[in-house]
Amino acid sequence: MKEVEVLKSVENYSVGNIGKFDDLGQYEYYHPLGKFNIPGKVFVGEALDMTSIEMSVQLLKAGAEIPFDHKHKSNEEIYVVIKGNGEFIVDDERIPVKEGSVIRIGTKAKRRWRNNSDSDLIVMVIQGKEGSLVNYNVSDGYM
Ligand code: ZN
């Protein structure tokens, strides 16, 4: 099974590589709660020592779907569609998505998604603690 390539990890930064998006199908994530494998899914947070967010990238082949609803205990999720078309189901509402779509889903909403198209769907998923952001845009930076 393919793993994140960690190129450098020092105190203040980490550098990794997940490979080409076309090769995401080489990843597989074993879901410890569901006790099944999710093909095409890679988490990068632990490999790169992330401390405030989790990030994953997932390839769903044509016609594939995440076969379960889930919610989160403390993290909201942001889904960024990198490639393709699909559909998110959030609290039973169906939301069509396409390349460039960005969806934020709060902890209490149940969600799942599927690729109802005839080509690959690639989605980046970012988890961050709900309600923890203190500064938007560049206001947290300083020079
Ligand atoms: Zn989730």
Tab-separated table of N, CA and C and ligand atoms in Angstrom:
chain	number	residue	atom	x	y	z
A	1	MET	N	0.846	-1.194	0.000
A	1	MET	CA	0.000	0.000	0.000
A	1	MET	C	0.881	1.243	0.000
A	2	LYS	N	0.489	2.218	-0.767
A	2	LYS	CA	1.258	3.451	-0.886
A	2	LYS	C	1.143	4.291	0.386
A	3	GLU	N	2.239	4.980	0.733
A	3	GLU	CA	2.244	5.867	1.898
A	3	GLU	C	2.753	7.244	1.496
A	4	VAL	N	2.411	8.246	2.302
A	4	VAL	CA	2.892	9.605	2.061
A	4	VAL	C	4.416	9.603	2.130
A	5	GLU	N	5.051	10.211	1.163
A	5	GLU	CA	6.501	10.339	1.188
A	5	GLU	C	6.848	11.588	1.999
A	6	VAL	N	7.538	11.375	3.100
A	6	VAL	CA	7.975	12.505	3.922
A	6	VAL	C	9.396	12.858	3.501
A	7	LEU	N	9.556	14.048	2.932
A	7	LEU	CA	10.848	14.467	2.405
A	7	LEU	C	11.685	15.180	3.448
A	8	LYS	N	11.017	15.883	4.337
A	8	LYS	CA	11.742	16.580	5.387
A	8	LYS	C	10.781	16.875	6.534
A	9	SER	N	11.255	16.692	7.737
A	9	SER	CA	10.448	17.006	8.907
A	9	SER	C	11.373	17.552	9.984
A	10	VAL	N	11.283	18.862	10.199
A	10	VAL	CA	12.094	19.518	11.221
A	10	VAL	C	11.151	20.268	12.158
A	11	GLU	N	11.686	20.965	13.133
A	11	GLU	CA	10.848	21.556	14.167
A	11	GLU	C	9.750	22.459	13.619
A	12	ASN	N	10.089	23.301	12.649
A	12	ASN	CA	9.127	24.317	12.214
A	12	ASN	C	8.448	24.065	10.884
A	13	TYR	N	8.797	22.995	10.202
A	13	TYR	CA	8.082	22.670	8.970
A	13	TYR	C	8.309	21.226	8.544
A	14	SER	N	7.419	20.771	7.695
A	14	SER	CA	7.494	19.421	7.147
A	14	SER	C	7.188	19.506	5.656
A	15	VAL	N	7.796	18.625	4.900
A	15	VAL	CA	7.573	18.573	3.457
A	15	VAL	C	7.260	17.137	3.075
A	16	GLY	N	6.162	16.957	2.367
A	16	GLY	CA	5.806	15.617	1.925
A	16	GLY	C	5.336	15.622	0.495
A	17	ASN	N	5.040	14.423	0.000
A	17	ASN	CA	4.519	14.289	-1.357
A	17	ASN	C	3.562	13.111	-1.374
A	18	ILE	N	2.377	13.335	-1.901
A	18	ILE	CA	1.400	12.241	-1.995
A	18	ILE	C	1.389	11.626	-3.393
A	19	GLY	N	2.198	12.171	-4.291
A	19	GLY	CA	2.258	11.625	-5.645
A	19	GLY	C	1.260	12.302	-6.562
A	20	LYS	N	1.184	11.776	-7.759
A	20	LYS	CA	0.285	12.363	-8.756
A	20	LYS	C	-1.164	12.026	-8.410
A	21	PHE	N	-2.051	12.980	-8.678
A	21	PHE	CA	-3.463	12.730	-8.400
A	21	PHE	C	-3.970	11.507	-9.164
A	22	ASP	N	-3.424	11.289	-10.350
A	22	ASP	CA	-3.864	10.125	-11.129
A	22	ASP	C	-3.477	8.805	-10.469
A	23	ASP	N	-2.534	8.857	-9.500
A	23	ASP	CA	-2.106	7.633	-8.822
A	23	ASP	C	-2.737	7.468	-7.438
A	24	LEU	N	-3.712	8.303	-7.087
A	24	LEU	CA	-4.339	8.207	-5.767
A	24	LEU	C	-4.979	6.838	-5.526
A	25	GLY	N	-5.336	6.156	-6.592
A	25	GLY	CA	-5.933	4.828	-6.459
A	25	GLY	C	-5.011	3.812	-5.806
A	26	GLN	N	-3.728	4.135	-5.697
A	26	GLN	CA	-2.779	3.223	-5.041
A	26	GLN	C	-2.878	3.296	-3.513
A	27	TYR	N	-3.577	4.307	-3.009
A	27	TYR	CA	-3.750	4.424	-1.560
A	27	TYR	C	-4.991	3.651	-1.117
A	28	GLU	N	-4.942	3.239	0.132
A	28	GLU	CA	-6.107	2.606	0.731
A	28	GLU	C	-6.054	2.927	2.225
A	29	TYR	N	-7.172	3.347	2.767
A	29	TYR	CA	-7.219	3.674	4.191
A	29	TYR	C	-8.144	2.695	4.907
A	30	TYR	N	-7.603	2.068	5.943
A	30	TYR	CA	-8.436	1.165	6.743
A	30	TYR	C	-9.183	1.983	7.789
A	31	HIS	N	-10.494	1.978	7.703
A	31	HIS	CA	-11.313	2.752	8.637
A	31	HIS	C	-11.499	1.951	9.927
A	32	PRO	N	-10.923	2.423	11.035
A	32	PRO	CA	-10.942	1.618	12.265
A	32	PRO	C	-12.333	1.468	12.884
A	33	LEU	N	-13.224	2.406	12.654
A	33	LEU	CA	-14.576	2.285	13.224
A	33	LEU	C	-15.456	1.407	12.339
A	34	GLY	N	-15.397	1.646	11.054
A	34	GLY	CA	-16.217	0.861	10.132
A	34	GLY	C	-15.635	-0.506	9.827
A	35	LYS	N	-14.343	-0.658	10.109
A	35	LYS	CA	-13.631	-1.915	9.843
A	35	LYS	C	-13.719	-2.307	8.362
A	36	PHE	N	-13.475	-1.335	7.497
A	36	PHE	CA	-13.397	-1.618	6.062
A	36	PHE	C	-12.355	-0.689	5.451
A	37	ASN	N	-11.935	-1.018	4.251
A	37	ASN	CA	-10.945	-0.201	3.554
A	37	ASN	C	-11.638	0.819	2.666
A	38	ILE	N	-11.051	2.009	2.618
A	38	ILE	CA	-11.522	3.041	1.703
A	38	ILE	C	-10.443	3.212	0.642
A	39	PRO	N	-10.685	2.743	-0.569
A	39	PRO	CA	-9.669	2.875	-1.613
A	39	PRO	C	-9.527	4.321	-2.072
A	40	GLY	N	-8.302	4.709	-2.431
A	40	GLY	CA	-8.060	6.031	-3.001
A	40	GLY	C	-7.995	7.156	-1.992
A	41	LYS	N	-7.898	6.829	-0.686
A	41	LYS	CA	-7.913	7.866	0.360
A	41	LYS	C	-6.577	7.910	1.071
A	42	VAL	N	-6.034	9.111	1.226
A	42	VAL	CA	-4.780	9.281	1.957
A	42	VAL	C	-4.904	10.460	2.919
A	43	PHE	N	-4.567	10.213	4.183
A	43	PHE	CA	-4.474	11.276	5.177
A	43	PHE	C	-3.020	11.729	5.256
A	44	VAL	N	-2.811	13.018	5.449
A	44	VAL	CA	-1.433	13.517	5.498
A	44	VAL	C	-1.063	14.171	6.832
A	45	GLY	N	-2.021	14.424	7.691
A	45	GLY	CA	-1.761	15.173	8.917
A	45	GLY	C	-0.698	14.563	9.807
A	46	GLU	N	-0.817	13.276	10.096
A	46	GLU	CA	0.128	12.628	11.000
A	46	GLU	C	1.520	12.557	10.366
A	47	ALA	N	1.570	12.239	9.076
A	47	ALA	CA	2.868	12.117	8.390
A	47	ALA	C	3.631	13.436	8.416
A	48	LEU	N	2.890	14.557	8.355
A	48	LEU	CA	3.547	15.865	8.309
A	48	LEU	C	3.450	16.617	9.632
A	49	ASP	N	3.117	15.895	10.708
A	49	ASP	CA	3.116	16.473	12.058
A	49	ASP	C	2.188	17.676	12.198
A	50	MET	N	1.051	17.667	11.493
A	50	MET	CA	0.105	18.782	11.618
A	50	MET	C	-0.461	18.808	13.028
A	51	THR	N	-0.655	20.002	13.565
A	51	THR	CA	-1.100	20.113	14.957
A	51	THR	C	-2.461	20.795	15.112
A	52	SER	N	-2.998	21.382	14.041
A	52	SER	CA	-4.277	22.069	14.201
A	52	SER	C	-5.314	21.640	13.173
A	53	ILE	N	-4.883	21.006	12.103
A	53	ILE	CA	-5.841	20.514	11.121
A	53	ILE	C	-5.431	19.111	10.681
A	54	GLU	N	-6.408	18.417	10.109
A	54	GLU	CA	-6.144	17.155	9.410
A	54	GLU	C	-6.479	17.404	7.958
A	55	MET	N	-5.777	16.749	7.074
A	55	MET	CA	-6.063	16.893	5.656
A	55	MET	C	-5.975	15.537	4.993
A	56	SER	N	-6.878	15.308	4.056
A	56	SER	CA	-6.805	14.082	3.268
A	56	SER	C	-7.187	14.416	1.836
A	57	VAL	N	-6.841	13.511	0.953
A	57	VAL	CA	-7.245	13.625	-0.445
A	57	VAL	C	-7.849	12.284	-0.824
A	58	GLN	N	-8.922	12.337	-1.569
A	58	GLN	CA	-9.620	11.113	-1.924
A	58	GLN	C	-10.013	11.088	-3.389
A	59	LEU	N	-9.746	9.954	-3.983
A	59	LEU	CA	-10.199	9.690	-5.348
A	59	LEU	C	-11.410	8.772	-5.279
A	60	LEU	N	-12.475	9.178	-5.911
A	60	LEU	CA	-13.637	8.300	-6.080
A	60	LEU	C	-13.783	8.028	-7.573
A	61	LYS	N	-13.694	6.774	-7.924
A	61	LYS	CA	-13.846	6.409	-9.329
A	61	LYS	C	-15.304	6.613	-9.759
A	62	ALA	N	-15.517	6.608	-11.043
A	62	ALA	CA	-16.868	6.789	-11.585
A	62	ALA	C	-17.845	5.813	-10.927
A	63	GLY	N	-18.933	6.345	-10.433
A	63	GLY	CA	-19.971	5.516	-9.824
A	63	GLY	C	-19.719	5.129	-8.381
A	64	ALA	N	-18.535	5.461	-7.831
A	64	ALA	CA	-18.211	5.072	-6.453
A	64	ALA	C	-18.838	6.051	-5.462
A	65	GLU	N	-18.983	5.599	-4.224
A	65	GLU	CA	-19.523	6.475	-3.187
A	65	GLU	C	-18.969	6.109	-1.836
A	66	ILE	N	-19.023	7.056	-0.930
A	66	ILE	CA	-18.756	6.778	0.472
A	66	ILE	C	-20.052	6.173	1.003
A	67	PRO	N	-20.006	4.920	1.422
A	67	PRO	CA	-21.264	4.202	1.665
A	67	PRO	C	-21.855	4.398	3.058
A	68	PHE	N	-21.518	5.476	3.731
A	68	PHE	CA	-22.056	5.686	5.078
A	68	PHE	C	-22.130	7.177	5.366
A	69	ASP	N	-23.066	7.555	6.228
A	69	ASP	CA	-23.129	8.928	6.746
A	69	ASP	C	-22.187	9.021	7.936
A	70	HIS	N	-21.616	10.198	8.135
A	70	HIS	CA	-20.882	10.401	9.379
A	70	HIS	C	-20.989	11.857	9.822
A	71	LYS	N	-20.709	12.061	11.093
A	71	LYS	CA	-20.631	13.387	11.700
A	71	LYS	C	-19.281	13.472	12.391
A	72	HIS	N	-19.000	14.628	12.985
A	72	HIS	CA	-17.739	14.778	13.714
A	72	HIS	C	-17.979	15.259	15.128
A	73	LYS	N	-17.088	14.854	16.025
A	73	LYS	CA	-17.202	15.263	17.423
A	73	LYS	C	-16.789	16.716	17.611
A	74	SER	N	-15.685	17.143	16.992
A	74	SER	CA	-15.189	18.503	17.238
A	74	SER	C	-14.682	19.224	15.986
A	75	ASN	N	-14.500	18.542	14.894
A	75	ASN	CA	-13.932	19.182	13.705
A	75	ASN	C	-14.970	19.451	12.619
A	76	GLU	N	-14.999	20.701	12.141
A	76	GLU	CA	-15.742	20.962	10.915
A	76	GLU	C	-14.887	20.472	9.760
A	77	GLU	N	-15.521	20.258	8.622
A	77	GLU	CA	-14.774	19.796	7.463
A	77	GLU	C	-14.993	20.744	6.293
A	78	ILE	N	-13.938	20.944	5.531
A	78	ILE	CA	-14.004	21.702	4.300
A	78	ILE	C	-13.619	20.745	3.179
A	79	TYR	N	-14.500	20.613	2.215
A	79	TYR	CA	-14.254	19.744	1.071
A	79	TYR	C	-13.994	20.627	-0.144
A	80	VAL	N	-12.893	20.381	-0.813
A	80	VAL	CA	-12.535	21.125	-2.014
A	80	VAL	C	-12.487	20.141	-3.181
A	81	VAL	N	-13.341	20.351	-4.156
A	81	VAL	CA	-13.337	19.460	-5.315
A	81	VAL	C	-12.209	19.884	-6.251
A	82	ILE	N	-11.251	18.999	-6.409
A	82	ILE	CA	-10.075	19.280	-7.230
A	82	ILE	C	-10.321	18.897	-8.677
A	83	LYS	N	-11.100	17.834	-8.861
A	83	LYS	CA	-11.324	17.348	-10.226
A	83	LYS	C	-12.647	16.600	-10.279
A	84	GLY	N	-13.376	16.792	-11.348
A	84	GLY	CA	-14.557	15.977	-11.598
A	84	GLY	C	-15.853	16.564	-11.068
A	85	ASN	N	-16.876	15.723	-11.091
A	85	ASN	CA	-18.224	16.105	-10.664
A	85	ASN	C	-18.767	15.038	-9.740
A	86	GLY	N	-19.643	15.474	-8.836
A	86	GLY	CA	-20.230	14.514	-7.923
A	86	GLY	C	-21.379	15.133	-7.160
A	87	GLU	N	-21.698	14.510	-6.051
A	87	GLU	CA	-22.831	14.971	-5.255
A	87	GLU	C	-22.540	14.732	-3.778
A	88	PHE	N	-22.762	15.752	-2.981
A	88	PHE	CA	-22.698	15.623	-1.534
A	88	PHE	C	-24.120	15.514	-1.011
A	89	ILE	N	-24.285	14.716	0.016
A	89	ILE	CA	-25.579	14.618	0.685
A	89	ILE	C	-25.344	15.070	2.129
A	90	VAL	N	-25.877	16.249	2.452
A	90	VAL	CA	-25.673	16.848	3.772
A	90	VAL	C	-27.042	16.973	4.441
A	91	ASP	N	-27.224	16.251	5.534
A	91	ASP	CA	-28.531	16.223	6.213
A	91	ASP	C	-29.658	15.964	5.201
A	92	ASP	N	-29.428	15.016	4.339
A	92	ASP	CA	-30.391	14.559	3.328
A	92	ASP	C	-30.623	15.555	2.183
A	93	GLU	N	-29.918	16.690	2.206
A	93	GLU	CA	-30.004	17.599	1.063
A	93	GLU	C	-28.935	17.220	0.045
A	94	ARG	N	-29.311	17.132	-1.198
A	94	ARG	CA	-28.372	16.753	-2.252
A	94	ARG	C	-27.768	18.018	-2.874
A	95	ILE	N	-26.427	18.057	-2.912
A	95	ILE	CA	-25.715	19.242	-3.397
A	95	ILE	C	-24.779	18.814	-4.521
A	96	PRO	N	-25.080	19.233	-5.753
A	96	PRO	CA	-24.165	18.897	-6.842
A	96	PRO	C	-22.863	19.681	-6.709
A	97	VAL	N	-21.729	19.020	-6.978
A	97	VAL	CA	-20.430	19.684	-6.890
A	97	VAL	C	-19.635	19.438	-8.162
A	98	LYS	N	-18.698	20.344	-8.409
A	98	LYS	CA	-17.830	20.240	-9.579
A	98	LYS	C	-16.474	20.817	-9.206
A	99	GLU	N	-15.513	20.684	-10.101
A	99	GLU	CA	-14.184	21.227	-9.851
A	99	GLU	C	-14.290	22.673	-9.373
A	100	GLY	N	-13.658	22.962	-8.252
A	100	GLY	CA	-13.700	24.298	-7.683
A	100	GLY	C	-14.727	24.479	-6.583
A	101	SER	N	-15.649	23.536	-6.432
A	101	SER	CA	-16.636	23.648	-5.352
A	101	SER	C	-15.931	23.531	-4.003
A	102	VAL	N	-16.363	24.355	-3.055
A	102	VAL	CA	-15.839	24.311	-1.689
A	102	VAL	C	-17.034	24.231	-0.753
A	103	ILE	N	-17.081	23.220	0.087
A	103	ILE	CA	-18.207	23.037	0.999
A	103	ILE	C	-17.672	22.962	2.420
A	104	ARG	N	-18.233	23.764	3.310
A	104	ARG	CA	-17.922	23.642	4.747
A	104	ARG	C	-19.071	22.916	5.405
A	105	ILE	N	-18.760	21.935	6.204
A	105	ILE	CA	-19.811	21.182	6.892
A	105	ILE	C	-19.490	21.166	8.380
A	106	GLY	N	-20.401	21.683	9.170
A	106	GLY	CA	-20.241	21.740	10.616
A	106	GLY	C	-20.353	20.356	11.248
A	107	THR	N	-19.951	20.289	12.496
A	107	THR	CA	-19.849	18.993	13.177
A	107	THR	C	-21.157	18.216	13.210
A	108	LYS	N	-22.268	18.917	13.396
A	108	LYS	CA	-23.533	18.220	13.670
A	108	LYS	C	-24.231	17.684	12.431
A	109	ALA	N	-23.805	18.139	11.253
A	109	ALA	CA	-24.458	17.684	10.027
A	109	ALA	C	-23.928	16.315	9.619
A	110	LYS	N	-24.835	15.448	9.207
A	110	LYS	CA	-24.370	14.168	8.672
A	110	LYS	C	-24.075	14.371	7.194
A	111	ARG	N	-23.033	13.684	6.721
A	111	ARG	CA	-22.596	13.887	5.346
A	111	ARG	C	-22.060	12.607	4.725
A	112	ARG	N	-22.209	12.550	3.433
A	112	ARG	CA	-21.536	11.553	2.604
A	112	ARG	C	-21.482	12.107	1.201
A	113	TRP	N	-20.746	11.460	0.333
A	113	TRP	CA	-20.636	11.977	-1.030
A	113	TRP	C	-20.436	10.834	-1.996
A	114	ARG	N	-20.694	11.137	-3.245
A	114	ARG	CA	-20.582	10.101	-4.264
A	114	ARG	C	-20.185	10.709	-5.598
A	115	ASN	N	-19.649	9.851	-6.406
A	115	ASN	CA	-19.294	10.233	-7.760
A	115	ASN	C	-20.376	9.681	-8.672
A	116	ASN	N	-21.286	10.518	-9.065
A	116	ASN	CA	-22.367	10.079	-9.938
A	116	ASN	C	-22.073	10.427	-11.396
A	117	SER	N	-20.788	10.583	-11.702
A	117	SER	CA	-20.395	10.920	-13.076
A	117	SER	C	-19.683	9.724	-13.711
A	118	ASP	N	-19.191	9.909	-14.907
A	118	ASP	CA	-18.499	8.818	-15.597
A	118	ASP	C	-16.989	9.046	-15.668
A	119	SER	N	-16.477	9.942	-14.791
A	119	SER	CA	-15.015	10.123	-14.723
A	119	SER	C	-14.611	10.340	-13.267
A	120	ASP	N	-13.304	10.412	-13.013
A	120	ASP	CA	-12.798	10.499	-11.639
A	120	ASP	C	-13.290	11.752	-10.907
A	121	LEU	N	-13.496	11.593	-9.612
A	121	LEU	CA	-13.782	12.714	-8.712
A	121	LEU	C	-12.673	12.734	-7.664
A	122	ILE	N	-11.998	13.872	-7.522
A	122	ILE	CA	-10.945	14.008	-6.516
A	122	ILE	C	-11.329	15.148	-5.571
A	123	VAL	N	-11.328	14.844	-4.281
A	123	VAL	CA	-11.750	15.803	-3.264
A	123	VAL	C	-10.672	15.911	-2.194
A	124	MET	N	-10.304	17.131	-1.848
A	124	MET	CA	-9.440	17.370	-0.701
A	124	MET	C	-10.327	17.662	0.502
A	125	VAL	N	-10.000	17.063	1.639
A	125	VAL	CA	-10.798	17.248	2.849
A	125	VAL	C	-9.908	17.830	3.941
A	126	ILE	N	-10.320	18.961	4.489
A	126	ILE	CA	-9.573	19.605	5.567
A	126	ILE	C	-10.457	19.615	6.809
A	127	GLN	N	-9.924	19.110	7.905
A	127	GLN	CA	-10.639	19.145	9.179
A	127	GLN	C	-9.949	20.144	10.094
A	128	GLY	N	-10.738	20.979	10.738
A	128	GLY	CA	-10.194	21.900	11.722
A	128	GLY	C	-11.188	22.033	12.866
A	129	LYS	N	-10.703	22.305	14.046
A	129	LYS	CA	-11.578	22.379	15.207
A	129	LYS	C	-12.601	23.487	15.018
A	130	GLU	N	-13.860	23.113	15.083
A	130	GLU	CA	-14.943	24.071	14.879
A	130	GLU	C	-14.869	25.180	15.923
A	131	GLY	N	-14.982	26.425	15.460
A	131	GLY	CA	-14.989	27.565	16.374
A	131	GLY	C	-13.623	27.992	16.857
A	132	SER	N	-12.550	27.430	16.309
A	132	SER	CA	-11.224	27.749	16.841
A	132	SER	C	-10.504	28.857	16.083
A	133	LEU	N	-11.009	29.224	14.906
A	133	LEU	CA	-10.297	30.228	14.099
A	133	LEU	C	-10.436	31.618	14.723
A	134	VAL	N	-9.322	32.283	14.917
A	134	VAL	CA	-9.376	33.616	15.525
A	134	VAL	C	-9.085	34.729	14.526
A	135	ASN	N	-8.466	34.410	13.407
A	135	ASN	CA	-8.158	35.440	12.425
A	135	ASN	C	-8.415	34.916	11.008
A	136	TYR	N	-9.170	35.663	10.223
A	136	TYR	CA	-9.380	35.316	8.824
A	136	TYR	C	-8.274	35.874	7.940
A	137	ASN	N	-8.240	35.357	6.727
A	137	ASN	CA	-7.319	35.772	5.650
A	137	ASN	C	-5.888	36.000	6.147
A	138	VAL	N	-5.287	37.139	5.886
A	138	VAL	CA	-3.880	37.337	6.250
A	138	VAL	C	-3.694	37.953	7.631
A	139	SER	N	-4.796	38.120	8.351
A	139	SER	CA	-4.686	38.875	9.617
A	139	SER	C	-3.904	38.135	10.707
A	140	ASP	N	-3.605	36.854	10.513
A	140	ASP	CA	-2.804	36.143	11.516
A	140	ASP	C	-1.308	36.243	11.208
A	141	GLY	N	-0.980	36.703	10.022
A	141	GLY	CA	0.430	36.806	9.662
A	141	GLY	C	1.056	38.091	10.185
A	142	TYR	N	2.362	38.128	10.212
A	142	TYR	CA	3.046	39.384	10.519
A	142	TYR	C	4.370	39.421	9.806
A	143	MET	N	4.870	40.629	9.584
A	143	MET	CA	6.131	40.822	8.842
A	143	MET	C	7.144	41.520	9.713
B	1	ZN	ZN	-15.358	13.450	8.148
